[in-house]
Coordinates of C-alpha atoms in Angstrom, one line a residue:
Chain A
M1 CA 125.4 46.3 76.0
I2 CA 121.9 46.7 75.7
R3 CA 120.1 48.9 73.6
I4 CA 117.1 50.8 73.6
L5 CA 114.4 50.4 71.2
D6 CA 111.5 52.2 73.4
A7 CA 112.3 53.7 76.5
G8 CA 108.5 54.2 77.8
P9 CA 107.4 57.8 79.2
Q10 CA 110.2 57.8 81.9
T11 CA 112.7 55.1 82.6
T12 CA 115.7 56.4 84.5
V13 CA 119.5 54.9 86.0
Q14 CA 119.0 54.5 89.6
D15 CA 121.7 53.3 92.5
G16 CA 121.8 53.1 95.8
G17 CA 121.8 57.5 95.7
R18 CA 124.0 60.3 95.8
L19 CA 124.5 60.2 99.7
G20 CA 125.8 63.2 102.1
Q21 CA 125.2 65.7 99.5
L22 CA 121.8 67.5 100.8
R23 CA 124.0 70.2 102.6
Y24 CA 125.0 71.2 98.7
G25 CA 121.3 71.3 97.8
I26 CA 121.2 68.0 95.9
P27 CA 118.8 65.3 97.0
P28 CA 120.1 61.6 97.1
S29 CA 118.0 60.5 94.2
G30 CA 118.0 56.5 93.9
P31 CA 115.3 54.2 93.8
V32 CA 111.6 55.1 95.5
D33 CA 111.1 51.8 95.8
R34 CA 113.9 50.5 97.8
F35 CA 112.6 46.5 98.6
A36 CA 112.2 45.8 94.9
F37 CA 115.3 47.6 93.3
V38 CA 117.4 45.9 96.0
L39 CA 115.8 42.0 95.6
A40 CA 116.6 43.0 91.6
N41 CA 120.0 43.6 92.1
R42 CA 120.5 40.6 94.6
L43 CA 118.5 38.1 91.9
V44 CA 121.5 39.0 89.4
G45 CA 124.6 38.6 91.8
N46 CA 124.8 42.6 92.7
P47 CA 125.5 44.5 95.4
D48 CA 122.4 46.2 96.5
G49 CA 123.3 49.4 95.3
A50 CA 124.6 48.7 91.8
A51 CA 122.8 50.7 88.9
A52 CA 119.9 49.8 87.3
L53 CA 116.9 50.8 85.8
E54 CA 114.0 52.5 87.0
C55 CA 110.6 52.7 84.7
T56 CA 107.4 54.2 85.5
L57 CA 104.2 53.4 84.5
V58 CA 104.8 51.4 81.3
G59 CA 108.5 49.6 80.7
P60 CA 110.9 49.5 78.1
R61 CA 111.5 47.4 75.2
F62 CA 115.2 46.9 75.0
E63 CA 117.7 44.4 73.0
V64 CA 120.6 42.7 74.6
E65 CA 123.9 42.9 72.5
A66 CA 126.2 40.8 74.7
A67 CA 124.8 37.7 76.6
C68 CA 123.9 39.1 80.4
A69 CA 121.6 38.2 83.3
V70 CA 118.7 40.4 84.1
A71 CA 115.7 40.4 86.8
V72 CA 112.6 42.6 86.9
T73 CA 110.7 43.2 89.9
G74 CA 108.3 46.3 90.9
A75 CA 104.8 47.3 89.8
D76 CA 103.2 44.8 87.6
M77 CA 104.4 45.1 84.3
P78 CA 104.1 42.4 81.8
L79 CA 107.5 40.8 81.1
S80 CA 108.1 39.4 77.5
V81 CA 111.3 37.8 75.7
N82 CA 111.1 37.8 71.9
G83 CA 107.1 38.1 72.2
K84 CA 107.1 34.9 74.9
D85 CA 106.1 35.8 78.8
A86 CA 108.8 35.7 81.1
P87 CA 108.6 35.7 84.7
R88 CA 109.5 38.7 86.9
W89 CA 110.8 38.6 90.6
A90 CA 113.6 35.9 88.9
T91 CA 116.9 35.5 87.4
L92 CA 116.3 35.5 83.4
A93 CA 119.3 34.0 81.0
L94 CA 119.4 36.7 78.2
K95 CA 121.4 35.9 74.8
V96 CA 122.7 38.1 71.9
G97 CA 119.3 39.5 70.4
D98 CA 117.2 38.7 73.0
V99 CA 114.2 41.7 73.0
V100 CA 112.6 42.1 76.7
K101 CA 109.8 44.4 76.7
L102 CA 107.9 45.7 79.6
G103 CA 104.2 46.5 79.2
H104 CA 101.4 48.9 81.0
A105 CA 101.4 48.2 84.9
R106 CA 98.3 47.0 85.9
S107 CA 99.4 47.9 89.6
G108 CA 102.0 50.0 91.3
V109 CA 104.2 52.3 89.5
R110 CA 108.0 51.9 89.6
G111 CA 109.4 48.8 87.7
Y112 CA 113.2 47.9 88.0
I113 CA 115.5 46.1 86.0
A114 CA 118.6 44.7 87.2
F115 CA 121.4 43.7 85.1
A116 CA 124.0 41.1 86.1
G117 CA 127.1 43.6 86.8
G118 CA 125.0 46.8 86.7
L119 CA 124.9 49.6 84.7
D120 CA 128.6 51.2 83.7
V121 CA 127.4 55.0 83.4
P122 CA 129.7 58.1 84.7
L123 CA 129.9 58.7 88.5
V124 CA 128.8 62.1 89.4
M125 CA 129.5 63.3 92.2
G126 CA 129.7 59.8 93.8
S127 CA 126.9 58.6 92.4
R128 CA 125.3 56.9 88.9
A129 CA 121.4 58.2 89.8
T130 CA 120.0 60.2 87.4
Y131 CA 118.2 63.7 89.0
L132 CA 116.0 64.9 86.1
R133 CA 115.4 68.5 87.4
G134 CA 119.0 68.9 88.5
R135 CA 120.0 67.6 85.4
L136 CA 122.7 65.4 86.8
G137 CA 123.7 61.9 87.1
G138 CA 122.7 58.4 84.7
V139 CA 123.0 58.9 81.1
E140 CA 123.4 63.1 80.8
G141 CA 121.1 63.7 83.6
R142 CA 117.8 62.6 81.7
A143 CA 115.6 59.9 81.0
L144 CA 116.7 56.8 78.5
R145 CA 115.6 57.7 74.8
K146 CA 115.3 55.3 71.7
D147 CA 118.5 54.3 70.9
D148 CA 120.5 54.8 73.7
R149 CA 123.4 52.5 74.4
L150 CA 124.5 51.2 77.9
R151 CA 127.3 49.4 78.9
L152 CA 127.5 46.7 81.6
A153 CA 130.0 46.2 84.1
P154 CA 131.8 42.7 84.0
A155 CA 130.2 40.1 86.4
A156 CA 130.1 36.4 86.4
A157 CA 126.6 34.4 85.1
P158 CA 124.6 34.6 88.8
R159 CA 122.9 31.3 89.8
P160 CA 119.2 31.7 89.1
R161 CA 117.0 32.4 91.8
R162 CA 113.5 33.9 92.6
V163 CA 111.5 35.8 94.9
E164 CA 109.1 33.4 97.2
R165 CA 105.6 34.5 96.5
R166 CA 104.8 35.2 99.6
A167 CA 107.2 37.8 99.8
L168 CA 106.1 39.4 96.9
P169 CA 104.6 43.1 97.6
D170 CA 100.7 43.9 96.7
Y171 CA 100.6 47.3 95.3
G172 CA 96.8 47.3 95.0
G173 CA 94.1 48.4 97.4
E174 CA 94.4 51.6 99.7
P175 CA 97.8 51.2 101.9
T176 CA 98.0 52.5 105.1
L177 CA 101.3 54.5 105.3
R178 CA 102.8 54.8 108.6
V179 CA 104.1 58.5 109.9
V180 CA 106.1 59.9 112.6
L181 CA 103.9 63.4 113.7
G182 CA 106.4 66.3 112.9
P183 CA 108.8 68.7 112.9
Q184 CA 105.8 70.9 112.7
A185 CA 102.7 69.0 114.0
D186 CA 102.2 71.8 116.4
R187 CA 101.4 73.9 113.8
F188 CA 98.1 72.2 112.7
T189 CA 94.6 72.4 113.9
K190 CA 93.4 69.7 116.0
E191 CA 90.5 68.7 113.1
G192 CA 93.6 69.3 110.7
L193 CA 95.4 66.4 112.5
G194 CA 92.5 64.5 112.5
A195 CA 91.8 64.8 108.7
L196 CA 95.1 63.7 107.8
L197 CA 94.8 60.4 110.5
G198 CA 91.3 59.8 109.6
S199 CA 90.4 60.4 105.9
S200 CA 92.0 58.9 102.8
Y201 CA 93.9 61.1 100.4
E202 CA 94.0 60.5 96.5
V203 CA 97.3 60.3 94.6
L204 CA 97.5 63.0 91.8
P205 CA 98.9 62.6 88.4
Q206 CA 101.1 65.4 88.6
S207 CA 103.1 63.1 91.4
D208 CA 106.5 62.8 90.7
R209 CA 110.0 61.4 91.7
M210 CA 110.3 64.8 93.8
G211 CA 107.0 64.6 95.8
A212 CA 103.4 62.7 95.6
R213 CA 100.8 65.0 95.5
L214 CA 97.6 64.2 97.1
R215 CA 94.0 65.6 97.5
G216 CA 91.6 65.5 100.3
P217 CA 90.1 66.9 103.3
R218 CA 92.1 70.0 104.4
I219 CA 94.8 69.8 107.1
A220 CA 94.5 73.1 108.5
H221 CA 97.0 75.4 110.2
T222 CA 96.8 77.1 113.6
R223 CA 98.8 80.2 112.2
G224 CA 100.0 80.0 108.9
H225 CA 101.9 77.8 106.7
D226 CA 105.0 79.7 106.1
I227 CA 108.0 79.0 108.3
I228 CA 112.2 79.8 108.1
S229 CA 113.4 77.5 105.3
D230 CA 114.6 74.4 107.1
G231 CA 116.0 71.0 106.2
I232 CA 113.5 68.2 104.4
A233 CA 113.7 64.4 105.2
V234 CA 112.5 61.9 103.0
G235 CA 109.0 61.4 103.2
S236 CA 108.0 65.0 104.7
I237 CA 104.5 65.6 104.5
Q238 CA 104.6 69.0 103.7
V239 CA 101.2 71.0 103.9
P240 CA 101.1 74.6 101.8
G241 CA 98.4 76.9 102.3
D242 CA 96.0 75.2 100.5
G243 CA 95.8 72.2 103.4
Q244 CA 96.8 69.5 100.4
P245 CA 99.7 67.3 101.5
I246 CA 102.5 66.9 99.4
V247 CA 104.9 63.5 100.8
L248 CA 108.5 64.6 99.4
L249 CA 110.2 61.9 98.0
V250 CA 113.7 61.0 96.7
D251 CA 114.5 64.0 94.3
R252 CA 112.9 66.3 96.7
Q253 CA 114.4 70.0 97.3
S254 CA 116.8 69.9 100.4
T255 CA 115.6 73.1 102.0
G256 CA 111.6 74.7 102.3
G257 CA 109.6 76.8 103.8
Y258 CA 106.7 75.4 104.0
T259 CA 105.3 73.1 107.5
K260 CA 105.6 69.6 107.2
V261 CA 103.0 67.8 109.6
A262 CA 104.6 64.3 109.5
T263 CA 107.2 62.1 108.2
V264 CA 106.0 58.8 106.1
C265 CA 108.2 55.9 107.9
S266 CA 111.8 55.0 105.7
F267 CA 109.8 51.7 104.8
D268 CA 106.7 52.9 103.6
I269 CA 108.4 55.0 100.9
A270 CA 108.1 52.3 98.4
R271 CA 104.5 52.3 99.1
I272 CA 103.6 55.7 98.5
G273 CA 106.0 55.3 95.6
Q274 CA 103.8 52.6 94.3
A275 CA 100.3 54.1 94.5
R276 CA 99.0 55.4 91.1
P277 CA 97.1 58.5 90.4
G278 CA 93.6 58.0 91.7
Q279 CA 94.7 55.2 94.3
A280 CA 93.9 56.5 97.8
V281 CA 96.1 55.9 100.5
R282 CA 95.6 56.3 104.5
F283 CA 97.9 57.9 107.3
R284 CA 98.5 56.1 110.7
A285 CA 100.7 58.0 113.6
V286 CA 103.0 55.8 114.8
T287 CA 105.8 56.7 118.1
V288 CA 109.7 56.7 116.9
D289 CA 110.0 53.8 119.1
E290 CA 107.2 51.5 116.9
A291 CA 109.0 53.2 113.8
H292 CA 112.6 51.7 114.8
R293 CA 110.9 48.2 115.6
L294 CA 108.7 48.0 111.8
L295 CA 112.2 49.4 110.5
R296 CA 114.2 46.4 111.9
E297 CA 111.2 44.5 110.6
W298 CA 111.5 45.7 107.2
D299 CA 115.3 45.0 107.5
A300 CA 114.7 41.3 108.0
S301 CA 112.0 40.9 105.2
L302 CA 114.9 41.1 103.0
E303 CA 116.6 38.3 104.2
G304 CA 116.1 34.6 103.2
V305 CA 113.3 35.6 100.6
M306 CA 115.0 34.2 97.4
R307 CA 115.0 30.4 96.4
E308 CA 117.4 28.6 93.9
E309 CA 115.7 28.1 90.6
S310 CA 114.8 23.8 90.5
A311 CA 116.6 22.7 87.5
Chain B
M1 CA 89.1 53.1 113.5
P2 CA 89.9 56.1 116.0
Q3 CA 93.5 56.4 116.9
V4 CA 95.0 57.5 119.9
M5 CA 96.9 60.6 119.1
P6 CA 100.6 60.4 120.4
R7 CA 100.4 63.2 123.1
N8 CA 103.8 64.8 122.2
R9 CA 103.0 65.4 118.9
A10 CA 106.3 67.0 117.1
V11 CA 108.7 68.1 120.0
I12 CA 111.1 65.5 121.3
D13 CA 112.5 67.1 124.2
T14 CA 113.7 70.9 124.5
L15 CA 116.5 72.7 126.4
P16 CA 115.3 76.1 128.0
A17 CA 117.6 79.4 127.4
R18 CA 120.2 80.0 129.8
G19 CA 122.5 82.8 130.1
A20 CA 123.6 83.9 126.4
R21 CA 122.3 80.3 124.9
P22 CA 119.2 80.0 123.2
P23 CA 116.5 78.0 123.8
V24 CA 116.5 75.1 121.6
T25 CA 113.9 72.0 120.3
Y26 CA 114.6 69.0 119.2
R27 CA 111.8 67.8 116.9
Y28 CA 110.7 64.4 115.1
A29 CA 111.1 63.8 111.2
G30 CA 110.5 60.5 110.9
D31 CA 112.1 57.4 111.7
R32 CA 115.8 58.1 110.5
F33 CA 116.0 62.3 110.7
L34 CA 115.8 64.9 113.7
L35 CA 115.2 68.4 113.4
L36 CA 116.8 70.8 115.7
E37 CA 116.0 74.6 115.9
Y38 CA 117.2 77.4 117.8
G39 CA 115.1 80.2 119.4
D40 CA 112.0 81.4 117.9
M41 CA 111.2 81.7 114.4
V42 CA 112.4 84.6 113.4
L43 CA 115.9 86.0 111.1
D44 CA 118.3 86.1 113.6
L45 CA 122.2 85.6 112.0
T46 CA 123.4 84.7 115.5
M47 CA 121.2 81.6 115.7
N48 CA 122.9 80.7 112.6
F49 CA 126.3 81.1 113.7
R50 CA 125.8 78.8 116.4
I51 CA 124.2 76.1 114.1
F52 CA 127.7 76.2 112.6
G53 CA 129.5 76.0 116.5
L54 CA 127.3 72.9 117.1
N55 CA 128.0 71.2 113.4
D56 CA 131.4 71.7 113.7
A57 CA 131.1 70.2 117.5
L58 CA 128.8 67.3 115.9
K59 CA 131.3 66.5 113.7
R60 CA 134.4 66.6 116.5
S61 CA 132.2 64.4 118.9
G62 CA 132.4 60.8 116.9
V63 CA 129.4 60.7 117.8
D64 CA 128.9 56.7 116.0
G65 CA 125.9 56.2 113.3
L66 CA 125.6 60.1 112.4
I67 CA 124.9 60.1 108.7
E68 CA 124.7 63.8 107.1
T69 CA 123.5 67.4 108.8
V70 CA 122.3 69.9 106.7
P71 CA 122.8 73.1 108.2
A72 CA 119.7 75.9 107.5
L73 CA 119.4 79.7 109.1
R74 CA 118.5 78.2 112.5
S75 CA 117.5 74.8 112.4
M76 CA 119.7 71.6 111.6
L77 CA 118.4 68.5 109.8
I78 CA 120.5 65.1 111.1
Q79 CA 120.4 61.9 109.3
Y80 CA 121.6 59.2 111.3
D81 CA 121.3 55.2 111.3
S82 CA 118.7 54.8 113.9
L83 CA 119.0 51.5 114.4
R84 CA 122.7 52.1 115.6
L85 CA 122.2 55.3 117.4
P86 CA 118.9 55.5 119.0
T87 CA 117.2 58.8 118.8
R88 CA 117.2 59.3 122.5
R89 CA 120.9 58.6 122.5
L90 CA 121.1 60.9 119.6
V91 CA 118.9 63.9 121.8
D92 CA 121.1 63.2 124.8
T93 CA 124.4 63.7 122.7
L94 CA 123.2 67.2 121.1
K95 CA 122.3 68.3 124.7
Q96 CA 125.5 67.6 126.3
L97 CA 127.0 69.5 123.0
E98 CA 125.2 72.6 124.0
E99 CA 127.2 72.4 127.7
T100 CA 130.6 72.1 125.7
I101 CA 130.1 74.7 122.4
A102 CA 131.4 78.1 123.0
S103 CA 128.6 80.6 123.7
V104 CA 128.1 82.4 120.8
D105 CA 130.2 85.7 121.6
D106 CA 133.1 83.2 121.6
L107 CA 132.7 81.6 118.5
N108 CA 135.4 82.0 115.6
I109 CA 133.7 81.0 112.1
P110 CA 136.0 79.9 109.6
S111 CA 134.7 82.0 106.4
R112 CA 135.9 82.4 103.2
R113 CA 135.7 85.8 101.5
I114 CA 134.9 85.6 97.5
E115 CA 134.5 88.7 95.3
L116 CA 132.1 87.9 92.2
P117 CA 132.0 90.1 89.3
M118 CA 128.5 91.6 88.9
A119 CA 126.8 93.4 86.0
F120 CA 123.7 95.1 87.4
E121 CA 120.9 95.5 85.9
D122 CA 122.2 93.5 83.0
R123 CA 121.1 92.6 79.4
W124 CA 120.3 88.8 80.5
T125 CA 118.0 89.2 83.5
R126 CA 116.3 91.8 81.5
A127 CA 115.7 89.8 78.6
D128 CA 113.9 87.3 80.9
I129 CA 112.0 89.8 82.6
E130 CA 110.5 91.3 79.2
R131 CA 109.8 87.9 78.8
Y132 CA 107.6 87.5 81.9
V133 CA 105.9 90.7 81.0
K134 CA 105.3 90.0 77.4
F135 CA 103.7 86.1 78.5
T136 CA 103.1 85.8 82.3
R137 CA 102.0 89.2 83.6
K138 CA 101.7 92.7 81.5
D139 CA 100.4 94.5 84.6
A140 CA 103.3 93.1 87.1
P141 CA 104.2 96.0 89.6
N142 CA 107.5 94.7 90.2
V143 CA 108.4 95.9 86.5
I144 CA 109.4 99.0 85.7
N145 CA 111.7 100.3 82.6
G146 CA 111.6 96.9 81.9
H147 CA 113.5 95.5 84.9
N148 CA 112.9 94.9 89.0
I149 CA 115.8 97.4 90.1
E150 CA 113.6 100.4 89.7
Y151 CA 111.0 98.2 91.8
I152 CA 113.5 97.3 95.0
A153 CA 114.5 101.0 95.3
R154 CA 111.1 102.5 95.5
Y155 CA 109.9 99.6 97.7
N156 CA 112.7 100.4 99.9
G157 CA 112.7 104.2 99.9
L158 CA 116.1 104.5 97.9
R159 CA 116.4 107.3 95.2
D160 CA 117.0 105.2 92.2
P161 CA 118.6 101.8 90.6
E162 CA 122.4 103.6 91.5
E163 CA 121.2 103.9 95.2
V164 CA 120.5 100.3 95.3
I165 CA 123.4 99.1 93.9
H166 CA 125.6 101.4 96.1
Y167 CA 123.6 99.4 99.1
L168 CA 124.1 96.0 97.4
C169 CA 127.9 96.5 97.2
A170 CA 128.0 98.4 100.9
T171 CA 128.3 95.2 102.6
E172 CA 129.2 91.6 102.7
W173 CA 126.8 88.7 102.4
W174 CA 126.5 86.0 104.5
N175 CA 126.0 82.5 103.1
A176 CA 123.5 81.2 105.8
C177 CA 123.1 78.1 104.2
I178 CA 122.6 76.1 100.8
G179 CA 119.3 74.8 99.7
F180 CA 116.5 74.3 97.4
W181 CA 118.7 73.7 94.4
P182 CA 122.1 72.1 93.8
G183 CA 124.7 74.8 95.0
L184 CA 121.9 77.5 95.9
P185 CA 123.0 80.3 98.6
F186 CA 120.7 81.6 100.8
M187 CA 122.9 85.4 101.9
F188 CA 122.1 88.0 104.5
P189 CA 123.8 91.1 104.3
L190 CA 126.2 91.3 107.3
D191 CA 125.9 95.0 107.7
P192 CA 122.4 95.5 108.6
R193 CA 122.2 99.4 107.8
F194 CA 122.3 98.1 103.8
A195 CA 119.4 95.4 104.4
I196 CA 116.9 95.7 101.7
V197 CA 113.7 93.9 101.6
T198 CA 111.3 92.9 98.7
P199 CA 108.3 90.8 98.2
K200 CA 108.4 87.8 95.8
Y201 CA 107.0 87.3 92.2
N202 CA 103.6 86.9 92.0
P203 CA 103.0 84.3 90.1
T204 CA 106.6 83.0 89.8
R205 CA 108.9 84.0 86.7
P206 CA 109.2 80.8 84.3
W207 CA 112.6 81.8 83.1
T208 CA 115.8 82.9 84.8
P209 CA 119.1 83.0 83.2
E210 CA 122.2 81.1 85.0
G211 CA 124.0 83.1 87.1
A212 CA 121.3 85.7 87.7
V213 CA 121.3 87.6 91.2
G214 CA 118.2 88.5 93.1
I215 CA 116.5 89.2 96.6
G216 CA 113.2 87.5 98.0
G217 CA 112.2 89.3 101.4
P218 CA 115.7 89.8 103.0
C219 CA 117.4 86.9 101.5
V220 CA 119.8 87.3 98.5
A221 CA 120.2 84.2 96.2
I222 CA 122.2 83.3 93.2
Y223 CA 121.0 81.1 90.6
P224 CA 123.1 78.4 90.0
V225 CA 121.0 77.1 86.6
A226 CA 119.0 78.8 84.3
S227 CA 115.6 78.1 86.2
P228 CA 112.0 79.2 87.2
G229 CA 112.2 82.0 90.4
G230 CA 110.3 84.1 91.9
Y231 CA 113.2 86.6 93.5
Q232 CA 113.3 90.3 91.9
L233 CA 116.5 90.3 89.8
F234 CA 119.0 93.0 90.2
G235 CA 121.8 91.5 88.1
R236 CA 124.2 88.5 86.9
T237 CA 127.2 87.1 88.0
I238 CA 129.1 84.5 87.1
P239 CA 129.0 80.9 87.5
I240 CA 128.7 79.2 90.5
F241 CA 127.9 75.4 89.7
D242 CA 129.5 74.0 87.0
L243 CA 128.8 69.4 86.9
Q244 CA 131.4 69.7 83.8
Q245 CA 134.3 71.2 86.2
R246 CA 135.4 73.6 83.4
N247 CA 137.5 75.8 85.9
P248 CA 140.0 75.2 88.6
A249 CA 137.7 76.6 91.6
F250 CA 135.5 73.2 90.7
K251 CA 138.1 70.7 90.6
D252 CA 136.9 69.5 94.2
N253 CA 133.4 70.1 94.0
P254 CA 131.1 71.4 91.4
I255 CA 129.4 73.7 93.8
L256 CA 131.3 77.2 94.3
L257 CA 129.7 78.6 97.4
K258 CA 129.9 76.8 100.6
A259 CA 127.7 77.7 103.9
A260 CA 129.5 80.7 106.0
D261 CA 131.4 82.2 102.8
R262 CA 131.0 85.9 102.7
V263 CA 130.5 86.9 98.8
Q264 CA 131.0 90.5 97.8
W265 CA 130.0 92.0 94.5
V266 CA 132.3 93.7 92.3
R267 CA 130.4 95.7 89.5
V268 CA 131.4 95.2 85.8
T269 CA 129.7 95.9 82.6
D270 CA 127.9 93.7 80.8
E271 CA 131.2 93.4 78.1
A272 CA 133.5 93.0 81.2
L273 CA 131.1 90.2 82.2
E274 CA 130.8 88.1 79.4
A275 CA 134.8 88.1 78.9
I276 CA 135.1 86.7 82.4
R277 CA 132.5 84.2 81.6
E278 CA 134.5 82.9 78.9
Q279 CA 137.5 82.7 80.8
V280 CA 135.8 80.9 83.2
Y281 CA 134.8 78.3 81.1
A282 CA 138.1 78.3 79.4
G283 CA 139.6 77.5 82.7
T284 CA 142.0 80.5 82.6
Y285 CA 139.7 83.1 84.9
R286 CA 141.1 82.7 88.8
Y287 CA 138.0 83.1 91.0
K288 CA 138.9 85.7 93.9
I289 CA 138.8 83.8 97.2
V290 CA 140.5 84.6 100.1
G291 CA 140.9 81.5 102.0
Y292 CA 139.6 81.1 105.4
E293 CA 139.4 84.6 107.7
S294 CA 137.5 83.9 110.5
L295 CA 134.3 85.9 111.7
N296 CA 134.7 86.8 114.9
V297 CA 131.2 87.0 116.7
K298 CA 131.7 88.9 119.5
S299 CA 133.4 92.0 117.1
Y300 CA 130.4 91.1 115.0
L301 CA 127.7 92.0 117.9
K302 CA 129.5 95.1 118.9
F303 CA 129.6 96.3 115.6
L304 CA 125.8 95.4 115.5
E305 CA 125.2 96.9 118.7
S306 CA 127.1 100.3 117.3
V307 CA 125.0 100.7 114.2
K308 CA 121.5 100.1 115.5
P309 CA 120.3 103.8 115.4
E310 CA 121.0 103.9 111.7
V311 CA 119.3 100.7 111.4
A312 CA 116.2 102.2 113.0
A313 CA 116.8 105.1 110.7
F314 CA 116.7 103.3 107.4
Q315 CA 113.6 100.7 108.7
R316 CA 111.8 104.0 109.1
R317 CA 112.2 105.1 105.6
Q318 CA 111.7 101.4 104.3
A319 CA 108.2 101.2 106.4
E320 CA 107.1 104.5 105.1
A321 CA 108.2 103.8 101.5
V322 CA 106.0 100.6 101.5
K323 CA 103.1 102.5 102.0
Q324 CA 103.6 103.9 98.3
V325 CA 104.3 101.0 96.4
A326 CA 101.9 98.2 95.0
I327 CA 102.7 94.7 96.1
P328 CA 103.0 91.9 93.1

């Protein structure tokens, strides 16, 4: 059991996602940054999709009511246990009464906290992930609050490990996101596509788990921005009439009637999800074959990055 | 750094029209999704029927690496495991399936008929429409006598709200797809003689009661939960989404309506609706669902042909009416 002392602005329970429900209008939810989420779970010996916490810009403070192991990954939020600095991207053994605190993110947006055994909240339509807009999953479909208590599923103590420094992501700078053009790239002018691929776009504070809203040079349409609604892939770059792009993320609506110029590759969703308001991003078009090669590399990048802690 | 623009920007492949089969376009949607489209960017229910035929054939094909499909009006989004199922092989499989599925005329689509009680011009939607006028737009032209239904009448050249209600109840409503919100159906009239249309709210309405029913363009939607919305409201029905699964209708899935269901409105009073809603949550109300009949597309197309003159006459009446009406 853990008890939330201070929840932070938006801390939710997420798991591998609510898959196979998009045809009923229900998005997958799950972590925005799958890389950090999966490694947090592996550090505590969990399956990749076990339920853990995702926090946003500022982390929570919580008290441990039974000994357990945790791992904190993702955004660079200063981590302390009982007021003393503790390492991130590493297995931590906690005892009863320990108070864990994650501070303001210095870079990145979303932090992850995995607990050995995983968080034991009810399954809703096959998943524990919180879908805030639909008010379902997680803890009563909402973000955590002070005094929420979360049960952990029983688990053996994991052997302590850490992620190697070389594998740690850098959330700063101006990331270049790889995109595959389409589905409706043919509804944009040459100048519009040139703007998308040749300029930088600033992340706006209105961004959330549904979509990252961006501002930059107008991505102009050839003949209107309305289409007959179709299904929306994660990473779709939707461009409404104002020519400003929205990258749709894990809590996106399942269908929509705006043109979509390109799709951010699945392996770069984490990088747009970790870009802070005010930070700039760029887009680079790749062919679908190149995208699949990069996807294979990304899959491999999760392997062989953890080392046993020396005693 | 200058970039080389890939020559083929959006389209992976196409299949030209042949006989009764519409042209097919296969589009890129990132490294794990593909979008398939039938015909042109126009509303045509026969394209929707063919989507159901294809979806069914794709599921039966047992192609390895398929994750999920999202059928929409004339398109289908396909999520696939691209490391196991190369894009080219998926497209080739889809093209082959086009040769095997029956032409639209020969399709029989399994479809349930669901009768839903509806309180037209009810007091709950009225309350949220009045709130909209008070707090959002005082001069909203789409609100007349505190509701949208009179506006729907004027926009379509119908006499009064009673005639709107008659039109809405005179046809079954085809649920072409679910989308945008958990369990939200996008429904179209199967009888085009009663195809009313409306523009949407401007700006959108911050409040809509759960179970409210409205129309935007030619499409009717039921709001599964209380939410903002942009459709012109005409009434309220019973719950179509219940995560707490308080009624046997939600036992297997908290979402009541599935794609290819047909909905028939049955007029009730506000008081009757309120009583039924209580029975829904008490678990004693039985949703009126006629399980799988099938929609025979051939006889449906024959029916469409037979009503063409009447449809054209109504469209002329609508075109005249629109000239007299302010757009929100």
